[in-house]
């Protein structure tokens, strides 16, 4: 008997120890349940975090653009619309009105970290016989690289831009058979044309982006797209990435611009995450319930088996409260130990998965993110579940009539 | 000397308020003095266990009063009865004597542990002393379920005395034992009675054992039908 333990703990531990088989089986059951939850949660968090990180470092969190051009229906008189079918006009490359003023106001806001202008349009890249249509983005590298971490994605050359330089994606470079130092002829529909030198090649992790995205200096893009002195957008990053949508709406309401947050542009991803989160929550609830039922079942049997012991303890002067505690503690211990075993099992499963689930080239699918708080939370929840599950059997034990228990 | 125990018109009915309501004890009046060693005899089903459970505060009478050391227990709340039971009364039962998950010594410690919460050296010393007195000190670390019925019952007697109660209630403590073991357990109780002045009330069907008690009470169909004292027995036991 451990001197520092109280009666209820001593009895609880002994009873669990004596019913080794039952205890072992239920611990196995709890461990499997907890392992499933740990594995699933860690996977979900990892996928989510990795995607979010990638998105947040490869595109602005908020983009400000000129408002859409809309055709106004012809009105003959008040309330009577003559042309009922309104065609959407083609969207020209337009500069943001008053962009310097807007930029200054953006930079003055405390919830915005970086604001930088950009010019984008489409062009044709030609090298020898090969040509590809591309999107040209003109940027001020120092600020822009704080929004899109292009330097992190550079795989050849360097992320610096002179007036005649261009950064291209790996797939475009391959298609054109070009490498760092080679020259491209870039022409646009508005007649602009420049010979640009490839200074760096990046890999943004998506084929679409690697084929189409190219980056040049703001001025270079302005001259190519015939937009001297104008910009097509202002890119922002904010303090709280999840507040981006609210901030975007706020900006759109007060300024004559269209503000789009990364949350809107990645709506599909968020829908998918939401669906996954919901299904994982449901799985957790049902695993939790089955664990609870398992614990309750084992303890109900234990109460039946020990009813004479309980009667004797009551005859010795144990109060109902003490008997109640003996069985609640058993529930808690089962939940706690089960969750420890389950956390270990889940951790091992994650390791194995991380070792064997690989991309074709042997690189990891995505970095695994396992937060210690996951284990702490599951241990706490499992312990609580155990105590709650022990409630019914414990009450049954406490209510036992000692006379019946001893005679029976 | 004041009576340790007074039963005043104790009645007990089972299934009260139902068509099968039956009265098992029909008004028991009884007084016991401190230090008495009493046998309770009677045919099966006459209400001996029922009476013992009421005296042991495990059950409440339907009517009548039970005074322990002059205090009326009938109106005490359950928590007070539980506490009084733990401190003042020891039990020895016929079956399922010990808690099988614990060792001999732990079983003896158990009533003290229930009372005081945490184990300490004092409890262990007291348990060892009692185990020594019942001749089982060598078995103190043996799990209860690995011992013979006679050994278990001796440990149960040691356990009943752990809290130094003034009353020990034994319901057919030797009912399950062979003659020699029964005699051994009985003598053990007698010895504690003589040495410590602990009062014993023992239910038994065994006339030889009852004859060694200094008072024999007879219960038939829920009524006391006999109450004999035998001072010669006591003198013999004391000198023997
Ligand atoms: N919980 C109960 N409900 C209904 N009847 C009961 C209950 N407990 C005991 N009885 C009845 O009360 C009567 C007395 O029972 P009790 O156990 O006190 O007898 P006893 O003298 O101890 O018998 P034995 O010598 O067989 O142990 C019996 O007829 C029994 O059937
Ligand atoms: Mg009986």
XYZ file of C-alpha atoms and ligand atoms in Angstrom:
680
model
C 0.000 0.000 0.000
C 1.380 3.323 -1.012
C 1.454 5.648 1.969
C 0.557 8.731 -0.083
C -2.562 7.215 -1.593
C -5.963 7.523 -0.004
C -8.361 4.681 0.630
C -10.391 5.311 -2.544
C -7.270 5.294 -4.748
C -5.825 2.202 -3.092
C -9.066 0.275 -3.515
C -9.555 1.518 -7.097
C -6.050 0.472 -8.159
C -6.363 -2.905 -6.458
C -9.722 -3.672 -8.021
C -8.393 -2.762 -11.469
C -5.286 -4.839 -10.863
C -7.283 -7.837 -9.727
C -9.523 -7.810 -12.791
C -6.459 -7.901 -15.037
C -8.228 -9.407 -18.037
C -11.102 -6.947 -18.062
C -8.752 -4.057 -17.394
C -6.428 -5.153 -20.190
C -9.143 -5.542 -22.778
C -10.823 -2.254 -22.032
C -7.473 -0.445 -21.991
C -6.786 -1.913 -25.438
C -10.163 -0.671 -26.638
C -9.631 2.834 -25.273
C -6.095 2.940 -26.669
C -7.289 2.091 -30.185
C -10.001 4.735 -29.991
C -7.602 7.401 -28.758
C -4.993 6.378 -31.348
C -7.506 6.846 -34.159
C -8.374 10.295 -32.864
C -4.731 11.314 -32.420
C -3.741 10.054 -35.879
C -6.683 11.690 -37.589
C -6.313 15.014 -35.820
C -2.583 15.231 -36.532
C -3.137 14.475 -40.224
C -5.873 17.040 -40.505
C -3.845 19.720 -38.748
C -0.816 18.966 -40.908
C -2.684 19.120 -44.210
C -4.448 22.273 -43.154
C -1.373 24.041 -41.816
C 0.793 23.101 -44.762
C -1.745 24.246 -47.280
C -2.381 27.467 -45.394
C 1.344 28.185 -45.129
C 1.858 27.541 -48.799
C -1.052 29.718 -49.816
C -0.088 32.493 -47.446
C 3.489 32.632 -48.701
C 2.665 32.370 -52.395
C -0.158 34.832 -52.802
C -1.208 38.120 -51.205
C -3.723 37.869 -48.418
C -5.749 40.692 -49.908
C -5.676 41.961 -53.475
C -7.092 45.367 -54.387
C -8.125 45.752 -58.012
C -10.043 48.303 -60.037
C -13.768 47.696 -59.676
C -15.373 45.585 -62.403
C -16.558 47.556 -65.382
C -20.280 47.193 -65.712
C -22.580 48.310 -68.482
C -25.359 50.499 -67.228
C -28.758 49.614 -68.698
C -30.340 52.307 -70.767
C -33.232 53.977 -69.005
C -35.971 55.680 -70.845
C -37.696 57.161 -67.866
C -37.760 56.644 -64.110
C -38.113 52.934 -63.356
C -38.433 51.773 -66.945
C -35.445 49.899 -68.275
C -35.214 49.727 -72.022
C -32.391 47.301 -72.552
C -33.324 44.421 -70.316
C -30.392 42.220 -71.289
C -27.177 43.711 -69.996
C -23.985 42.318 -71.443
C -20.917 42.250 -69.311
C -18.237 44.299 -71.038
C -14.769 42.904 -71.620
C -12.446 43.809 -68.821
C -9.538 45.920 -70.051
C -6.268 46.247 -68.257
C -7.078 49.209 -66.126
C -5.141 51.143 -63.580
C -6.417 51.558 -60.049
C -7.680 55.115 -59.744
C -5.741 57.230 -57.287
C -3.536 54.292 -56.433
C -0.893 56.332 -54.631
C -3.513 57.730 -52.267
C -4.952 54.268 -51.650
C -1.481 52.840 -51.073
C -0.700 55.536 -48.508
C -3.973 54.869 -46.717
C -3.309 51.122 -46.693
C 0.155 51.631 -45.268
C -1.332 53.800 -42.538
C -3.651 51.055 -41.304
C -2.492 49.189 -38.226
C -4.010 45.841 -39.263
C -2.011 45.823 -42.507
C 1.605 44.750 -42.454
C 2.727 45.238 -46.060
C 1.093 47.069 -48.964
C 2.729 47.086 -52.374
C 1.563 47.956 -55.902
C 1.675 45.486 -58.759
C 0.980 45.470 -62.473
C -0.226 42.321 -64.116
C -1.305 41.355 -67.554
C -0.786 38.645 -70.079
C 1.941 38.337 -72.647
C 3.663 35.935 -74.986
C 7.114 34.611 -74.191
C 9.126 33.587 -77.234
C 12.430 31.798 -77.377
C 13.550 30.520 -80.732
C 10.687 28.470 -82.172
C 8.925 28.019 -78.860
C 6.354 30.391 -77.479
C 4.126 30.280 -74.454
C 1.456 32.596 -73.155
C 2.346 33.907 -69.732
C 1.132 36.210 -67.031
C 3.497 39.023 -66.290
C 3.489 40.497 -62.810
C 5.388 43.693 -62.248
C 6.490 44.167 -58.653
C 8.621 46.175 -56.289
C 10.731 43.208 -55.161
C 11.650 44.381 -51.640
C 8.059 44.792 -50.508
C 6.534 42.126 -52.698
C 8.873 39.413 -51.449
C 7.574 40.075 -47.943
C 4.147 39.036 -49.203
C 5.024 36.253 -51.605
C 8.119 34.490 -50.346
C 9.460 34.019 -53.848
C 13.089 33.813 -52.657
C 12.090 30.685 -50.670
C 10.902 29.017 -53.847
C 13.874 29.907 -56.079
C 15.589 26.715 -57.264
C 18.093 28.234 -59.717
C 19.583 31.700 -60.084
C 18.628 34.399 -57.639
C 15.557 36.412 -56.756
C 16.825 39.804 -57.850
C 15.323 41.904 -60.606
C 16.910 44.571 -62.813
C 14.869 46.466 -65.373
C 15.572 43.835 -68.027
C 15.283 40.786 -65.816
C 12.543 38.215 -65.372
C 11.838 35.388 -62.911
C 10.103 32.358 -64.417
C 8.633 29.109 -63.164
C 10.352 25.770 -63.629
C 7.733 24.424 -66.038
C 7.885 27.483 -68.288
C 11.668 27.271 -68.313
C 11.468 23.610 -69.302
C 8.871 24.271 -72.004
C 11.019 26.961 -73.549
C 14.209 25.016 -72.995
C 15.605 28.023 -71.187
C 17.751 28.327 -68.112
C 19.220 31.065 -65.942
C 20.949 33.690 -68.086
C 18.949 32.918 -71.240
C 16.958 35.639 -72.927
C 13.231 35.692 -73.655
C 11.331 37.919 -76.023
C 8.192 39.054 -74.232
C 5.461 40.760 -76.229
C 2.022 41.931 -75.224
C -1.247 42.513 -77.027
C -0.850 46.270 -76.621
C 2.297 46.207 -78.693
C 4.888 46.284 -75.905
C 7.935 44.148 -76.473
C 11.115 43.590 -74.455
C 14.049 41.224 -74.409
C 14.347 39.993 -70.809
C 17.040 37.892 -69.146
C 16.049 35.008 -66.870
C 17.604 35.775 -63.486
C 15.941 33.072 -61.457
C 13.729 30.010 -61.740
C 11.192 29.184 -59.043
C 9.021 26.228 -58.092
C 5.755 27.308 -56.438
C 4.602 23.713 -56.080
C 1.773 23.976 -58.589
C 2.138 23.267 -62.299
C -0.280 26.019 -63.290
C 1.698 28.660 -61.433
C 5.037 27.283 -62.624
C 3.882 27.477 -66.258
C 2.256 30.887 -66.226
C 3.614 33.114 -63.475
C 6.530 35.401 -64.280
C 7.820 38.365 -62.334
C 9.464 41.541 -63.598
C 10.121 44.989 -62.177
C 7.098 47.238 -61.792
C 8.425 49.665 -64.433
C 9.173 46.930 -66.914
C 5.617 45.669 -66.631
C 4.211 49.174 -66.888
C 6.018 49.756 -70.158
C 5.189 46.270 -71.522
C 1.496 46.649 -70.737
C 1.367 50.268 -71.847
C 0.341 51.424 -68.412
C 2.982 54.022 -67.591
C 2.353 55.491 -64.139
C -0.493 53.098 -63.395
C -0.850 49.874 -61.432
C -3.438 47.128 -61.791
C -3.521 46.128 -58.179
C -2.323 46.669 -54.639
C -1.310 43.595 -52.684
C -1.594 43.415 -48.919
C -0.682 41.214 -46.023
C -2.437 41.563 -42.703
C -1.694 40.853 -39.045
C -4.395 38.280 -38.573
C -4.684 36.108 -41.674
C -8.110 34.854 -40.666
C -9.416 38.414 -40.374
C -8.447 39.034 -44.009
C -11.982 38.699 -45.305
C -13.389 41.191 -42.785
C -10.634 43.667 -43.576
C -11.198 43.186 -47.318
C -14.888 43.923 -46.942
C -14.063 46.957 -44.846
C -11.693 48.299 -47.531
C -14.110 47.512 -50.356
C -16.825 49.453 -48.562
C -14.895 52.691 -48.199
C -12.653 52.771 -51.285
C -13.470 52.514 -54.995
C -11.693 49.188 -55.354
C -12.545 45.518 -55.497
C -10.920 43.860 -52.469
C -10.499 40.066 -52.503
C -9.143 38.110 -49.582
C -7.306 34.792 -49.790
C -10.206 33.301 -47.905
C -12.536 34.109 -50.803
C -10.135 33.028 -53.505
C -9.562 29.704 -51.739
C -13.194 29.146 -50.817
C -13.110 25.584 -52.105
C -10.258 24.702 -49.816
C -12.073 26.111 -46.833
C -15.196 24.156 -47.745
C -13.126 20.990 -47.905
C -11.466 21.742 -44.577
C -14.808 22.503 -43.017
C -16.249 19.206 -44.225
C -13.201 17.333 -42.944
C -13.324 19.086 -39.607
C -16.995 18.234 -39.247
C -16.517 14.577 -40.121
C -13.519 14.316 -37.809
C -15.592 15.876 -35.043
C -18.318 13.288 -35.622
C -15.779 10.475 -35.591
C -14.352 11.829 -32.345
C -17.772 11.997 -30.739
C -18.651 8.444 -31.729
C -15.283 7.018 -30.746
C -15.647 8.876 -27.432
C -19.110 7.399 -26.938
C -17.994 3.862 -27.662
C -15.059 4.283 -25.284
C -17.481 5.562 -22.639
C -19.859 2.641 -23.142
C -16.948 0.211 -22.952
C -15.732 1.658 -19.662
C -19.245 1.725 -18.237
C -19.843 -1.903 -19.228
C -16.634 -3.088 -17.602
C -17.339 -1.172 -14.412
C -20.935 -2.369 -14.192
C -19.664 -5.939 -14.290
C -16.996 -5.051 -11.746
C -19.609 -3.630 -9.373
C -21.624 -6.848 -9.666
C -18.561 -8.983 -9.031
C -17.530 -6.934 -6.028
C -20.879 -6.362 -4.433
C -19.858 -8.462 -1.416
C -16.609 -6.505 -1.048
C -18.641 -3.326 -1.265
C -21.037 -4.636 1.406
C -18.121 -5.457 3.701
C -16.555 -2.043 3.144
C -19.884 -0.424 3.972
C -20.154 -2.541 7.127
C -16.669 -1.332 8.077
C -17.893 2.229 7.969
C -17.201 3.354 4.375
C -19.675 6.036 3.432
C -21.563 5.878 0.151
C -19.420 8.771 -1.034
C -16.220 6.780 -0.549
C -17.596 3.826 -2.504
C -18.707 6.222 -5.246
C -15.195 7.611 -5.458
C -13.615 4.155 -5.702
C -15.483 3.495 -8.944
C -15.223 7.004 -10.414
C -11.474 6.816 -9.911
C -11.409 3.469 -11.696
C -13.182 5.073 -14.650
C -10.735 7.971 -14.644
C -7.689 5.697 -14.407
C -8.944 3.560 -17.300
C -9.508 6.650 -19.423
C -6.134 8.142 -18.526
C -4.025 4.997 -18.997
C -5.932 4.146 -22.161
C -5.220 7.575 -23.569
C -1.500 7.276 -22.752
C -1.332 3.970 -24.588
C -3.472 5.410 -27.376
C -1.248 8.475 -27.734
C 1.802 6.243 -28.024
C 0.023 4.051 -30.565
C -1.169 7.074 -32.546
C 2.332 8.591 -32.435
C 3.876 5.388 -33.764
C 1.239 5.192 -36.511
C 2.058 8.778 -37.524
C 5.770 7.992 -37.624
C 5.208 4.915 -39.754
C 2.904 6.802 -42.071
C 5.436 9.597 -42.383
C 8.187 7.110 -43.195
C 6.315 5.138 -45.828
C 3.872 7.554 -47.431
C 6.235 9.376 -49.799
C 6.118 11.265 -53.032
C 7.447 9.505 -56.132
C 10.859 11.131 -55.611
C 11.052 10.065 -51.974
C 10.355 13.491 -50.502
C 7.803 13.737 -47.723
C 4.240 14.438 -48.794
C 4.074 17.325 -46.380
C 5.765 18.154 -43.094
C 3.990 16.409 -40.224
C 2.794 18.755 -37.533
C 2.149 17.049 -34.194
C 1.429 19.417 -31.364
C 2.009 18.216 -27.780
C -1.282 19.841 -26.846
C -3.016 17.156 -28.927
C -1.824 14.477 -26.495
C -2.594 16.567 -23.445
C -6.107 17.287 -24.674
C -6.824 13.677 -25.530
C -5.543 12.532 -22.122
C -7.736 15.077 -20.367
C -10.785 14.254 -22.452
C -10.289 10.504 -22.063
C -9.920 10.862 -18.294
C -13.054 12.957 -18.131
C -14.884 10.455 -20.328
C -13.758 7.686 -17.973
C -15.023 9.500 -14.900
C -18.349 10.285 -16.570
C -18.681 6.710 -17.817
C -17.954 5.521 -14.279
C -20.847 7.571 -12.965
C -23.622 5.037 -13.523
C -21.715 2.015 -12.142
C -20.373 4.098 -9.255
C -23.828 5.298 -8.276
C -24.998 1.720 -8.447
C -22.192 0.657 -6.132
C -22.866 3.502 -3.717
C -26.573 2.720 -3.554
C -25.983 -0.946 -2.831
C -27.750 -2.062 0.341
C -24.997 -3.571 2.493
C -27.378 -6.122 4.010
C -28.374 -7.417 0.580
C -24.781 -7.309 -0.651
C -23.410 -9.359 2.231
C -26.261 -11.872 2.256
C -26.438 -12.321 -1.530
C -22.863 -0.749 35.250
C -24.985 0.853 32.474
C -26.120 -1.342 29.624
C -24.007 -1.194 26.496
C -26.867 -2.161 24.288
C -30.604 -1.794 24.790
C -33.267 -3.057 22.391
C -36.703 -1.726 23.174
C -39.632 -3.256 21.280
C -37.717 -3.786 18.051
C -39.965 -4.832 15.179
C -38.904 -5.456 11.612
C -41.097 -6.013 8.587
C -39.964 -6.725 5.055
C -41.721 -5.495 1.919
C -43.539 -2.822 3.890
C -46.608 -1.473 2.085
C -46.888 -4.379 -0.316
C -49.279 -7.338 -0.247
C -46.412 -9.603 0.806
C -45.492 -7.478 3.836
C -44.246 -9.801 6.568
C -43.139 -9.023 10.082
C -39.967 -10.955 10.929
C -39.191 -9.546 14.383
C -42.170 -9.103 16.671
C -40.973 -6.760 19.383
C -37.582 -7.695 20.784
C -36.579 -6.405 24.210
C -33.002 -7.127 25.148
C -30.173 -5.572 27.133
C -26.484 -6.442 27.006
C -23.743 -5.308 29.342
C -20.230 -4.397 28.355
C -17.922 -7.407 28.266
C -20.603 -10.034 27.802
C -19.951 -13.000 25.533
C -23.362 -13.977 24.192
C -24.617 -16.696 21.874
C -27.748 -16.131 19.790
C -29.427 -19.362 18.767
C -32.565 -20.280 16.911
C -33.896 -22.232 13.952
C -33.194 -21.152 10.431
C -35.324 -18.212 9.298
C -36.270 -17.076 12.792
C -34.696 -13.640 12.260
C -31.224 -13.936 13.794
C -29.407 -12.248 10.922
C -32.102 -9.605 10.706
C -31.647 -8.825 14.380
C -27.875 -8.742 14.066
C -28.042 -6.353 11.098
C -30.269 -4.018 13.079
C -27.952 -4.065 16.086
C -25.018 -3.535 13.708
C -26.725 -0.421 12.249
C -26.693 -1.972 8.784
C -30.484 -1.987 8.783
C -33.138 0.068 10.554
C -35.983 -1.421 12.598
C -39.530 -0.766 11.409
C -40.361 0.341 14.944
C -38.826 0.259 18.403
C -35.666 1.836 19.751
C -32.034 0.792 19.725
C -29.773 2.412 22.307
C -26.012 2.068 22.063
C -24.166 3.317 25.138
C -27.337 5.077 26.140
C -27.694 6.939 22.848
C -30.854 6.409 20.806
C -29.708 5.522 17.315
C -33.156 5.314 15.757
C -33.266 8.953 14.770
C -29.618 9.353 13.705
C -28.961 10.203 10.046
C -27.305 7.576 7.866
C -23.918 9.296 7.902
C -23.844 9.175 11.712
C -24.789 5.487 11.687
C -22.009 4.753 9.163
C -19.458 6.516 11.299
C -20.662 4.849 14.532
C -20.556 1.473 12.793
C -16.983 2.081 11.692
C -15.772 3.057 15.152
C -17.844 1.037 17.593
C -18.819 -2.198 15.902
C -16.865 -5.010 14.311
C -18.350 -7.675 12.038
C -17.501 -11.281 11.316
C -19.575 -12.947 8.606
C -20.127 -16.545 7.686
C -19.216 -16.301 3.996
C -16.895 -14.120 2.032
C -14.835 -13.213 4.979
C -12.135 -11.055 3.379
C -11.617 -8.780 0.388
C -9.773 -10.981 -2.061
C -7.842 -8.210 -3.813
C -5.900 -7.500 -0.607
C -3.370 -9.356 1.532
C -4.061 -10.553 5.069
C -2.438 -7.520 6.589
C -4.167 -5.110 4.231
C -7.507 -6.626 5.139
C -6.824 -5.955 8.800
C -5.699 -2.416 7.997
C -8.811 -1.734 5.909
C -11.187 -0.524 8.682
C -8.494 1.890 9.938
C -7.825 3.041 6.392
C -11.506 3.656 5.760
C -11.576 5.725 8.939
C -8.367 7.698 8.609
C -7.926 7.941 4.830
C -4.216 7.234 4.355
C -2.170 4.238 5.466
C 0.506 4.837 8.092
C 3.002 2.923 10.171
C 0.740 2.901 13.188
C -1.920 0.989 11.242
C 0.647 -1.518 10.090
C 1.904 -2.055 13.632
C -1.609 -2.582 14.918
C -2.398 -5.003 12.079
C 0.781 -6.979 12.764
C 0.000 -7.144 16.461
C -3.483 -8.501 15.739
C -2.189 -10.972 13.150
C 0.306 -12.149 15.723
C -2.486 -12.610 18.256
C -4.481 -14.766 15.797
C -1.331 -16.724 14.969
C -1.046 -15.692 11.318
C 1.735 -13.131 11.299
C 3.688 -15.325 8.866
C 0.859 -15.056 6.372
C 0.497 -11.323 6.490
C 1.574 -10.730 2.870
C -0.466 -13.589 1.459
C -3.450 -12.710 -0.675
C -6.662 -13.475 1.205
C -8.008 -15.820 -1.425
C -4.996 -18.108 -1.099
C -5.805 -19.023 2.494
C -7.956 -21.715 4.083
C -11.413 -20.920 5.444
C -10.198 -21.190 9.028
C -7.282 -18.853 8.390
C -9.515 -16.372 6.593
C -11.939 -16.381 9.490
C -9.151 -15.740 11.997
C -8.068 -12.779 9.930
C -11.679 -11.629 9.811
C -11.701 -11.695 13.616
C -8.478 -9.685 13.699
C -10.041 -7.227 11.265
C -13.224 -6.925 13.345
C -11.017 -5.852 16.252
C -8.828 -3.436 14.306
C -10.720 -0.327 15.358
C -10.922 -1.591 18.947
C -14.745 -1.622 18.857
C -16.719 -2.285 22.037
C -19.079 -4.651 20.228
C -18.346 -7.465 17.781
C -21.242 -9.070 15.919
C -20.546 -12.473 14.423
C -23.136 -14.135 12.169
C -22.385 -17.857 12.128
C -18.649 -17.219 12.078
C -17.896 -20.912 12.311
C -20.788 -22.158 10.189
C -18.446 -22.994 7.345
C -15.562 -24.479 9.243
C -14.610 -27.966 10.387
C -14.945 -28.679 14.089
C -11.312 -28.027 14.985
C -11.101 -24.734 13.071
C -14.463 -23.681 14.481
C -13.235 -24.285 18.002
C -10.025 -22.351 17.240
C -11.852 -19.292 15.920
C -14.287 -19.436 18.798
C -11.489 -19.559 21.388
C -9.834 -16.628 19.694
C -12.942 -14.524 20.135
C -13.256 -15.636 23.719
C -9.666 -14.634 24.385
C -10.196 -11.129 22.981
C -13.348 -10.894 25.047
C -11.545 -11.754 28.251
C -8.428 -9.680 27.591
C -10.016 -6.531 26.225
C -13.526 -6.693 27.590
C -14.944 -6.530 24.069
C -18.605 -7.516 23.963
C -19.459 -10.341 21.556
C -22.812 -11.390 20.125
C -22.387 -14.607 18.169
C -25.027 -16.345 16.107
C -24.421 -20.070 16.102
C -26.190 -23.348 15.514
C -23.492 -25.215 17.371
C -24.620 -26.205 20.881
C -21.118 -27.131 22.033
C -19.844 -23.673 21.201
C -22.917 -21.959 22.619
C -22.376 -23.827 25.846
C -19.026 -22.076 26.190
C -20.680 -18.627 26.157
C -21.705 -16.906 29.355
C -25.175 -16.113 28.056
C -27.399 -17.861 25.527
C -30.329 -16.065 23.911
C -32.896 -18.018 21.968
C -34.973 -16.609 19.165
C -37.922 -18.476 17.671
C -40.126 -16.991 14.940
C -39.026 -13.466 15.692
C -39.626 -13.657 19.452
C -37.131 -14.121 22.293
C -37.952 -17.441 23.904
C -34.983 -18.000 26.130
C -32.233 -16.062 27.899
C -29.905 -18.152 30.122
C -26.817 -16.964 31.945
C -24.023 -19.214 32.936
C -21.599 -17.621 35.343
C -19.852 -20.935 35.903
C -18.756 -20.893 32.278
C -17.235 -17.493 32.624
C -15.329 -18.441 35.725
C -14.073 -21.557 34.024
C -13.013 -19.608 30.940
C -11.232 -16.991 32.991
C -9.327 -19.494 35.041
C -8.694 -21.721 31.964
N -34.730 -8.675 2.350
C -35.702 -9.514 2.737
N -36.897 -9.456 2.151
C -37.875 -10.280 2.521
N -37.765 -11.191 3.454
C -36.585 -11.314 4.069
C -35.491 -10.492 3.740
N -34.448 -10.823 4.525
C -34.872 -11.823 5.296
N -36.156 -12.127 5.036
C -36.963 -13.140 5.719
O -36.907 -12.866 7.085
C -36.855 -14.070 7.824
C -35.656 -14.025 8.744
O -34.489 -14.057 7.999
P -33.059 -14.119 8.661
O -32.048 -14.129 7.583
O -32.984 -13.052 9.671
O -33.116 -15.528 9.371
P -31.940 -16.289 10.145
O -32.473 -16.554 11.491
O -30.689 -15.562 10.052
O -31.849 -17.632 9.325
P -30.543 -18.543 9.057
O -30.296 -19.301 10.285
O -30.980 -19.415 7.934
O -29.466 -17.598 8.666
C -36.777 -15.184 6.801
O -38.081 -15.754 6.680
C -36.388 -14.520 5.542
O -36.980 -15.175 4.445
Mg -28.792 -15.812 9.126
